[in-house]
PDB file of C-alpha atoms in Angstrom:
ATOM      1  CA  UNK A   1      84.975 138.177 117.022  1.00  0.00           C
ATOM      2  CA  UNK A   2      84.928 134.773 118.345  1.00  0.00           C
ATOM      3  CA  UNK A   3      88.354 132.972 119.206  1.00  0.00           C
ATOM      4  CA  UNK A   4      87.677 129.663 118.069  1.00  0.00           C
ATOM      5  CA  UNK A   5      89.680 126.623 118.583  1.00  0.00           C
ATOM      6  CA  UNK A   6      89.740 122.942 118.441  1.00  0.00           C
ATOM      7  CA  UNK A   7      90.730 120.477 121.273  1.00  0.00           C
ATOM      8  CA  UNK A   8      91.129 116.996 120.628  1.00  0.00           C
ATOM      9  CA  UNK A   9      91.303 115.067 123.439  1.00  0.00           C
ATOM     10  CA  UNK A  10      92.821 111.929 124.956  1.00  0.00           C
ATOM     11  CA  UNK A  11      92.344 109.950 128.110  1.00  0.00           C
ATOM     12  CA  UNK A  12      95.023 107.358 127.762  1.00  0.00           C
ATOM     13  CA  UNK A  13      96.307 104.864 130.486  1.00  0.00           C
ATOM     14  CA  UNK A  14      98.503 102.726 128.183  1.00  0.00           C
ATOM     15  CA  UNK A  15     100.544 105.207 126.135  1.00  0.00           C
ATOM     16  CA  UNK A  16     100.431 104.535 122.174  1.00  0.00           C
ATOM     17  CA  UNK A  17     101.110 106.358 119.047  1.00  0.00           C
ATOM     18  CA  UNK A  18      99.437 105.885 115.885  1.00  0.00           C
ATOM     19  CA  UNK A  19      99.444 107.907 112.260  1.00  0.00           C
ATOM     20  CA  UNK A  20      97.271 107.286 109.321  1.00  0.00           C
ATOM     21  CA  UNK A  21      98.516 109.176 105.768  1.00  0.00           C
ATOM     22  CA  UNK A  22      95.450 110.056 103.733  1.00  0.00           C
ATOM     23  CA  UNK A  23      95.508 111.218 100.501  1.00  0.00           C
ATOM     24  CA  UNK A  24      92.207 113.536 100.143  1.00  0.00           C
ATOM     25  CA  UNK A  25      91.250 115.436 103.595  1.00  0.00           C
ATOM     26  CA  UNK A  26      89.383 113.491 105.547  1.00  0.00           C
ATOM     27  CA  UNK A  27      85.718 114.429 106.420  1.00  0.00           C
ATOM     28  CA  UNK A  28      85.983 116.107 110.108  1.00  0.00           C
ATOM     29  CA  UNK A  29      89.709 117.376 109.949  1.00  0.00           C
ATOM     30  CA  UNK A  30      89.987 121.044 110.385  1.00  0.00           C
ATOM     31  CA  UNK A  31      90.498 122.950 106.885  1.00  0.00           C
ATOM     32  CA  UNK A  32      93.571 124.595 106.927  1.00  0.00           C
ATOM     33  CA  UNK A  33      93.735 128.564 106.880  1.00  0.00           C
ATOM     34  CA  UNK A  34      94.569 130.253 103.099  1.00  0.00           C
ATOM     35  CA  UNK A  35      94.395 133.522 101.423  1.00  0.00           C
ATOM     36  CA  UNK A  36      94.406 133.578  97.684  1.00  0.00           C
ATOM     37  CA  UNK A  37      93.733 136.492  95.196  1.00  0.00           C
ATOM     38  CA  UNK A  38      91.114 135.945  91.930  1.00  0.00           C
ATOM     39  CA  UNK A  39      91.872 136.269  88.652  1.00  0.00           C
ATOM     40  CA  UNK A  40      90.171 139.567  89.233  1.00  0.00           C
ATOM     41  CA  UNK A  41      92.265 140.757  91.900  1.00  0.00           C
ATOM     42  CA  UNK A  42      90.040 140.135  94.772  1.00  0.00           C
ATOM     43  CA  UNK A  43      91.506 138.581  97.760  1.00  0.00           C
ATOM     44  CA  UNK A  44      89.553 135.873  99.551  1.00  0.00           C
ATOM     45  CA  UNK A  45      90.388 134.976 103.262  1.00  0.00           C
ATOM     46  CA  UNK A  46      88.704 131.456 104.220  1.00  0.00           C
ATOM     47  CA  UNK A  47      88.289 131.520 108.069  1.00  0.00           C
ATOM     48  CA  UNK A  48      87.639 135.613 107.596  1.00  0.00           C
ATOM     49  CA  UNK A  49      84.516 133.949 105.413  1.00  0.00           C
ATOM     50  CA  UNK A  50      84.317 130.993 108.376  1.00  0.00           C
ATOM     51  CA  UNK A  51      84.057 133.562 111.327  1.00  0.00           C
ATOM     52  CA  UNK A  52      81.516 135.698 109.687  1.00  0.00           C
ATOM     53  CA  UNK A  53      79.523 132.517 109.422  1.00  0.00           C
ATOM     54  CA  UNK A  54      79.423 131.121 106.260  1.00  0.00           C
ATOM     55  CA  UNK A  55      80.009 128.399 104.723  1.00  0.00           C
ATOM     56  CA  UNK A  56      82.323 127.974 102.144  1.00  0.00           C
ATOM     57  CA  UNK A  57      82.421 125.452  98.733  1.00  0.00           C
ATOM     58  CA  UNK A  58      85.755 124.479  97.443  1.00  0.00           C
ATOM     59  CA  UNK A  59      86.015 123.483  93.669  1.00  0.00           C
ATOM     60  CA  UNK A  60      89.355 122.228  92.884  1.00  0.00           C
ATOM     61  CA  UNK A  61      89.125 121.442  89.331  1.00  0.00           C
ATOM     62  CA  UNK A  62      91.761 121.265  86.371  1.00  0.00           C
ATOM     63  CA  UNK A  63      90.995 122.768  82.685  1.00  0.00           C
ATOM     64  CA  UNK A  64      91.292 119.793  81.018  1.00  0.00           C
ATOM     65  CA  UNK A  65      89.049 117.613  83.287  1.00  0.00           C
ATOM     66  CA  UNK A  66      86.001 116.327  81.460  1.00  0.00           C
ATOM     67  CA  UNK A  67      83.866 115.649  84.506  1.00  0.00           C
ATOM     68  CA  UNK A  68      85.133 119.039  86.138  1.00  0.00           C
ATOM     69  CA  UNK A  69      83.879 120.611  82.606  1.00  0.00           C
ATOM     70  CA  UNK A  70      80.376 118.494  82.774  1.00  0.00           C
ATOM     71  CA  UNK A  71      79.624 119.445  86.199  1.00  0.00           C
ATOM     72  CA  UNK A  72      80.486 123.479  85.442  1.00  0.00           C
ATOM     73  CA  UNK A  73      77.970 123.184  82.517  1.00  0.00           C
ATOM     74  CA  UNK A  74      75.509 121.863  84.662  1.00  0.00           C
ATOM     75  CA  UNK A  75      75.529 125.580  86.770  1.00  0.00           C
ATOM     76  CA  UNK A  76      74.918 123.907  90.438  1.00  0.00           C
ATOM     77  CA  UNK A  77      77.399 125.624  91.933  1.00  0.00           C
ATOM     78  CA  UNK A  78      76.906 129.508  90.144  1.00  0.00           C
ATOM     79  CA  UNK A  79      73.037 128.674  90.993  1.00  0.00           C
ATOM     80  CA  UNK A  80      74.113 128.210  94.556  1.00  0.00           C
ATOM     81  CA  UNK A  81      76.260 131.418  94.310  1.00  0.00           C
ATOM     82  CA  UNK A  82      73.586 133.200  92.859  1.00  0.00           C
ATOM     83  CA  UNK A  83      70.853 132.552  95.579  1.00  0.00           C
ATOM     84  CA  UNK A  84      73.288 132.537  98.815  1.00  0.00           C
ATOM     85  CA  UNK A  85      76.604 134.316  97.683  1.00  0.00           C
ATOM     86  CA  UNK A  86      76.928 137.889  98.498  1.00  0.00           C
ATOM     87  CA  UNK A  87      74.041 139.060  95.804  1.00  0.00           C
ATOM     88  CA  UNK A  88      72.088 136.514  97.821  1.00  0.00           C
ATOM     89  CA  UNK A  89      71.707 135.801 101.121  1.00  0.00           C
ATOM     90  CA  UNK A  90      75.131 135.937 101.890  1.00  0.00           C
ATOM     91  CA  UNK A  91      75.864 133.407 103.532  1.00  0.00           C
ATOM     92  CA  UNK A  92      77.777 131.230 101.535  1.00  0.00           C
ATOM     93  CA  UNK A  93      81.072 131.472  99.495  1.00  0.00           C
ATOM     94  CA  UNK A  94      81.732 129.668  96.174  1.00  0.00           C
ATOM     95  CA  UNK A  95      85.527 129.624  94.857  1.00  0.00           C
ATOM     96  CA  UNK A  96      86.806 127.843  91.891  1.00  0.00           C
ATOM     97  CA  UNK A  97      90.512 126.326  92.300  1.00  0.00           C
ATOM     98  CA  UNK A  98      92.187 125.689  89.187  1.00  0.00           C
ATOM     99  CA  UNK A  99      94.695 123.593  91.262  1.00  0.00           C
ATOM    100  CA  UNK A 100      96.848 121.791  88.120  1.00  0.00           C
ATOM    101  CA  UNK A 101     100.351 123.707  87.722  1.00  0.00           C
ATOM    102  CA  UNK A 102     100.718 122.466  84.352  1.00  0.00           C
ATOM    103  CA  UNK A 103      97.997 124.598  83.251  1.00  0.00           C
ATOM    104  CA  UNK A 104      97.893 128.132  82.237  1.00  0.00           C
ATOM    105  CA  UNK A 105      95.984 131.065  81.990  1.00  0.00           C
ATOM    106  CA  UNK A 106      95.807 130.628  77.941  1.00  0.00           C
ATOM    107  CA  UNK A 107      94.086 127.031  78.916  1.00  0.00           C
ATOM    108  CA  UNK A 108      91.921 128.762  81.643  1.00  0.00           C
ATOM    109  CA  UNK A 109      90.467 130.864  78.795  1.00  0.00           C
ATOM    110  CA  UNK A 110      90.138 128.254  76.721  1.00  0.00           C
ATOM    111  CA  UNK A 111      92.598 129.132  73.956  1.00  0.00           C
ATOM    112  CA  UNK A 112      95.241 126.536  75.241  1.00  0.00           C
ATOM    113  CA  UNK A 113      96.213 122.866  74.291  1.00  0.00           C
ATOM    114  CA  UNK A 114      95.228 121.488  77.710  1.00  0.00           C
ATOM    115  CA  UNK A 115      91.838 122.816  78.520  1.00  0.00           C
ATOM    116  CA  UNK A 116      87.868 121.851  77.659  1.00  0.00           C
ATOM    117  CA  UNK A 117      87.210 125.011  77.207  1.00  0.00           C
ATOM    118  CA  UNK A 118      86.579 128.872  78.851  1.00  0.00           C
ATOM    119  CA  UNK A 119      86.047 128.383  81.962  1.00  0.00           C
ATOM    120  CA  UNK A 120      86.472 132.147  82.741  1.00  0.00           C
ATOM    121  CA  UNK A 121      83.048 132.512  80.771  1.00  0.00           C
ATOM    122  CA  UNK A 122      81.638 129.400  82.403  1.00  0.00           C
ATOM    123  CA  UNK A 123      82.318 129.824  85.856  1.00  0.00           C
ATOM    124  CA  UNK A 124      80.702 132.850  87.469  1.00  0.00           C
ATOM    125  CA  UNK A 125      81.965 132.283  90.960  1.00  0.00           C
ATOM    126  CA  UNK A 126      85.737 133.555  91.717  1.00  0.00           C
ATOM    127  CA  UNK A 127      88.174 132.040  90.339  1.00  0.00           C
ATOM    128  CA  UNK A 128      91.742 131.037  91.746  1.00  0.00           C
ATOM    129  CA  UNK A 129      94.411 130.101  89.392  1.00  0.00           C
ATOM    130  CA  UNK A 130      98.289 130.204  89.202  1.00  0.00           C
ATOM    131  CA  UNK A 131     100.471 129.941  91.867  1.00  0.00           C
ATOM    132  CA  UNK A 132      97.722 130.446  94.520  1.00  0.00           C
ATOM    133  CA  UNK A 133      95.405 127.595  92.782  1.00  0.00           C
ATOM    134  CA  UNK A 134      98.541 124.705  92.786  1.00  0.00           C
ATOM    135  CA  UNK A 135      99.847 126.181  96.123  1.00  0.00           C
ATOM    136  CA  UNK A 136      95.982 125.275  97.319  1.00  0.00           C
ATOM    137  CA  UNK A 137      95.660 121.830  95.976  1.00  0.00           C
ATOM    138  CA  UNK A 138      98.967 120.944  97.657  1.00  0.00           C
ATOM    139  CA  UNK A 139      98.051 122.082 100.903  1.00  0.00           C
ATOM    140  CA  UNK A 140      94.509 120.497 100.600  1.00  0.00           C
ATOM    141  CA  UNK A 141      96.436 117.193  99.510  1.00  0.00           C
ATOM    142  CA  UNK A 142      93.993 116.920  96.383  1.00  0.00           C
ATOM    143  CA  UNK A 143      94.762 113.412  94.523  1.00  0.00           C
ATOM    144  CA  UNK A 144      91.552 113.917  91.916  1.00  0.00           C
ATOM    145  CA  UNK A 145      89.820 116.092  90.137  1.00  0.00           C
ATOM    146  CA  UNK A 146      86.922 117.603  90.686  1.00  0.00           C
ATOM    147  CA  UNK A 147      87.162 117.642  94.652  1.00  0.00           C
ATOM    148  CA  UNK A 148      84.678 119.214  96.260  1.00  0.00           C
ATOM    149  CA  UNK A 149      84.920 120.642  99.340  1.00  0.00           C
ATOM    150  CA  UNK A 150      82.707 122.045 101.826  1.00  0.00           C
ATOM    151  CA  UNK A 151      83.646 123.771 104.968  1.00  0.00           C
ATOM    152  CA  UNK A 152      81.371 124.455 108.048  1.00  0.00           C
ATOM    153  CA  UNK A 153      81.560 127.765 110.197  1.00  0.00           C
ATOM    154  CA  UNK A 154      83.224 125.967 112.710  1.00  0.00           C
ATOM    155  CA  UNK A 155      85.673 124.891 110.052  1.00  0.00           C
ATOM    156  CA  UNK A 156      85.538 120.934 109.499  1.00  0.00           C
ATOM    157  CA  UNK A 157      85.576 119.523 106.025  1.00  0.00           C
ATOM    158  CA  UNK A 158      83.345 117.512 104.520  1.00  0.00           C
ATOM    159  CA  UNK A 159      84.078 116.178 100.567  1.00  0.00           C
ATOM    160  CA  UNK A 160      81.004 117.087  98.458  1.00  0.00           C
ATOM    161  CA  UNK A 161      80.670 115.394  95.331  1.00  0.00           C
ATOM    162  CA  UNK A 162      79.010 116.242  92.305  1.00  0.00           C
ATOM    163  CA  UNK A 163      75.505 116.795  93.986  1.00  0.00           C
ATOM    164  CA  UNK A 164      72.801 118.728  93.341  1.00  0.00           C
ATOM    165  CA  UNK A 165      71.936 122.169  94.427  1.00  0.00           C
ATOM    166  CA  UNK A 166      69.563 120.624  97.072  1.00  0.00           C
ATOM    167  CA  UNK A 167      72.084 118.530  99.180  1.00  0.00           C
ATOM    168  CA  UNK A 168      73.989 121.403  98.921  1.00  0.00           C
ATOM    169  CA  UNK A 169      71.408 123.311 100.610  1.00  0.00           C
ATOM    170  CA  UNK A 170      70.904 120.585 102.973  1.00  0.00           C
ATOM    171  CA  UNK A 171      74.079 120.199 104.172  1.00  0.00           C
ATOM    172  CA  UNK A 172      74.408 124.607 104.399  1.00  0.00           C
ATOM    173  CA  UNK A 173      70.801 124.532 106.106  1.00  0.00           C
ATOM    174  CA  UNK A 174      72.853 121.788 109.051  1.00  0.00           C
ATOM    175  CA  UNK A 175      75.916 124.038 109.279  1.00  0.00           C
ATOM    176  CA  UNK A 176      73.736 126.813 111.086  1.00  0.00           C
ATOM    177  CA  UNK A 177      74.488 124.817 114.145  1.00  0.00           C
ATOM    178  CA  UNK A 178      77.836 125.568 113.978  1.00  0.00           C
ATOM    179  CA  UNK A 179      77.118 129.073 114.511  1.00  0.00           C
ATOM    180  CA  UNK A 180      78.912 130.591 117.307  1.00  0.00           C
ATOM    181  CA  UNK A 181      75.812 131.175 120.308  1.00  0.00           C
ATOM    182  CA  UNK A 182      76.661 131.801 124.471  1.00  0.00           C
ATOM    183  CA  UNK A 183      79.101 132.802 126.088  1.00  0.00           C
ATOM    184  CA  UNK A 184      80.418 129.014 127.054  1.00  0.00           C
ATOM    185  CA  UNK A 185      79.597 126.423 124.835  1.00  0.00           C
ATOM    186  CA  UNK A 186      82.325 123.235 124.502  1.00  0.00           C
ATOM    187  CA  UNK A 187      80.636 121.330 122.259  1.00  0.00           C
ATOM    188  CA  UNK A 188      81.891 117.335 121.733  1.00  0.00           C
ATOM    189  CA  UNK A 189      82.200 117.198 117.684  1.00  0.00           C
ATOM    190  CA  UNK A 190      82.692 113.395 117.473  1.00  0.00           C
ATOM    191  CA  UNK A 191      82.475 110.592 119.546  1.00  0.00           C
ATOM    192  CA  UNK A 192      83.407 107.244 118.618  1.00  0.00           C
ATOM    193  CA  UNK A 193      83.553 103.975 119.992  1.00  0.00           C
ATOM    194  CA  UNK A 194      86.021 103.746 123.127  1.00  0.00           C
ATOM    195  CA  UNK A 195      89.027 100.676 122.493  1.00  0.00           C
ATOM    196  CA  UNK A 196      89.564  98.496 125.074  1.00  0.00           C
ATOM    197  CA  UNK A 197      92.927  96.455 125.553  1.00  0.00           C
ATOM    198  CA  UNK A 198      93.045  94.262 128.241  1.00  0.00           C
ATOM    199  CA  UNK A 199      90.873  95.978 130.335  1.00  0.00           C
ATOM    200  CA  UNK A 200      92.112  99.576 129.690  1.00  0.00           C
ATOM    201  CA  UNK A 201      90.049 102.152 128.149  1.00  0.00           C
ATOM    202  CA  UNK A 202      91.439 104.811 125.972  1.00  0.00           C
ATOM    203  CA  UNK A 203      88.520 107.263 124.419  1.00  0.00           C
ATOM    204  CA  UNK A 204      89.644 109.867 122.040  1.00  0.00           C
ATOM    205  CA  UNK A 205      87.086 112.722 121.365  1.00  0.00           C
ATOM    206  CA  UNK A 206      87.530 116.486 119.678  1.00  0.00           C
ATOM    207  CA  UNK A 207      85.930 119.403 121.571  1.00  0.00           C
ATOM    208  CA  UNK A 208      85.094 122.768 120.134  1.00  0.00           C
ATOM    209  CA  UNK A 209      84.428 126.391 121.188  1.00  0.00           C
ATOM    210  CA  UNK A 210      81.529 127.365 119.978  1.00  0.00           C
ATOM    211  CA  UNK A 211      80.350 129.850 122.694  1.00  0.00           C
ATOM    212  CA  UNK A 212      80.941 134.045 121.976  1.00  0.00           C
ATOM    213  CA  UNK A 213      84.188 133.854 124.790  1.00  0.00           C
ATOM    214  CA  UNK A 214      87.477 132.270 125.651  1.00  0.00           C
ATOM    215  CA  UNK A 215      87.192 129.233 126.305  1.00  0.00           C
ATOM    216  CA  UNK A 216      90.192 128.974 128.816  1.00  0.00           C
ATOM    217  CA  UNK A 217      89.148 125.298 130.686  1.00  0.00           C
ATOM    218  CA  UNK A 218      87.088 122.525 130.515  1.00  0.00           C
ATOM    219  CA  UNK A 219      86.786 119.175 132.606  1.00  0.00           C
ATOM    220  CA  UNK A 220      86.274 115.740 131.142  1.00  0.00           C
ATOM    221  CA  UNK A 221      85.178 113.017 132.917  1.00  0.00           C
ATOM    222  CA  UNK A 222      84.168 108.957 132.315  1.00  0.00           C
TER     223      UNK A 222
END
């Protein structure tokens, strides 16, 4: 199995510290590592999913969110588990976070006072509630609901929104170069525009392995 890892790198001559607080994950950042059992007892690893090359579709959702309901009726994302989930081509996972703690399983089945309905009928990808589910949205710093979330092989997040099967597929089709291929393969992931302060230049870029081996050194240079 590949070892895969993330470098982010900086070329600094003036030394400087900055921090940003986000609310939602933003698109690029690494998705951090979970495992979380289904309300059927299955257990569901996300970079075990990552390193086997898929890609993987977060719903974090609540049971008493209209638009989470509307866009669960609308079956985009069970028609997407259908055709590429593991009765399709398999290369794609679909998982369903009921991320609210002030929910319960009563309003998951839709028998509750807090829910718009059975979702357990509705939803035919896995489905994550309880503990697991809030323990997820806190981790994944979710301030809405729905949040979508889709995660690349090489495991950067991108938020989804309530799109259609075919930018789905788009964006899955794209991932396949994330896919680990050679033996040594440092690929740049982003790139932006160098700042300059009185004449001194301070790039920050991320690097990635990609390749099937250690990556144990690289060189940069300007």
């Amino acid at each position: 199995m590949m070892k895969r890892f993330t470098l982010i790198l900086s070329m600094l001559v003036l030394m400087g510290i900055g921090m940003t607080v986000q609310a939602q994950l933003a698109d690029g950042t690494i998705a951090p590592d979970f495992t979380v059992t289904d309300i059927d007892g299955n257990t569901h690893h996300l970079y075990e999913y990552l390193d086997e090359g898929k890609t993987v579709v977060i719903d974090f959702s609540a049971t008493w969110c209209g638009p989470c309901w509307s866009y669960a009726q609308a079956g985009t994302l069970d028609d997407l588990y259908e055709e590429r989930g593991p009765d399709g081509t398999n290369d794609v996972m679909v998982l369903f976070i009921e991320g609210d703690a002030s929910t319960n399983t009563a309003d998951l089945n839709g028998t509750g006072g807090n829910t718009q309905g059975d979702w357990v009928s509705l939803v035919q990808y896995p489905i994550i509630d309880g503990v697991d589910g809030s323990n997820l949205a806190t981790t994944y710093s979710i301030a809405y609901w729905p949040t979508l979330y889709t995660i690349a092989p090489n495991r950067l997040v991108s938020e989804s929104q309530q799109v259609g099967i075919a930018e789905y597929e788009a964006v899955i089709e794209a991932n396949q170069a994330f896919l680990p291929s050679g033996a040594n393969n440092a690929a740049v992931l982003n790139m932006p525009s160098p700042s300059v302060t009185c004449g001194d230049l301070s790039p920050v870029f991320t690097v990635q392995n990609i390749g099937t081996s250690n990556l144990t050194s690289l060189e940069a240079s300007l």
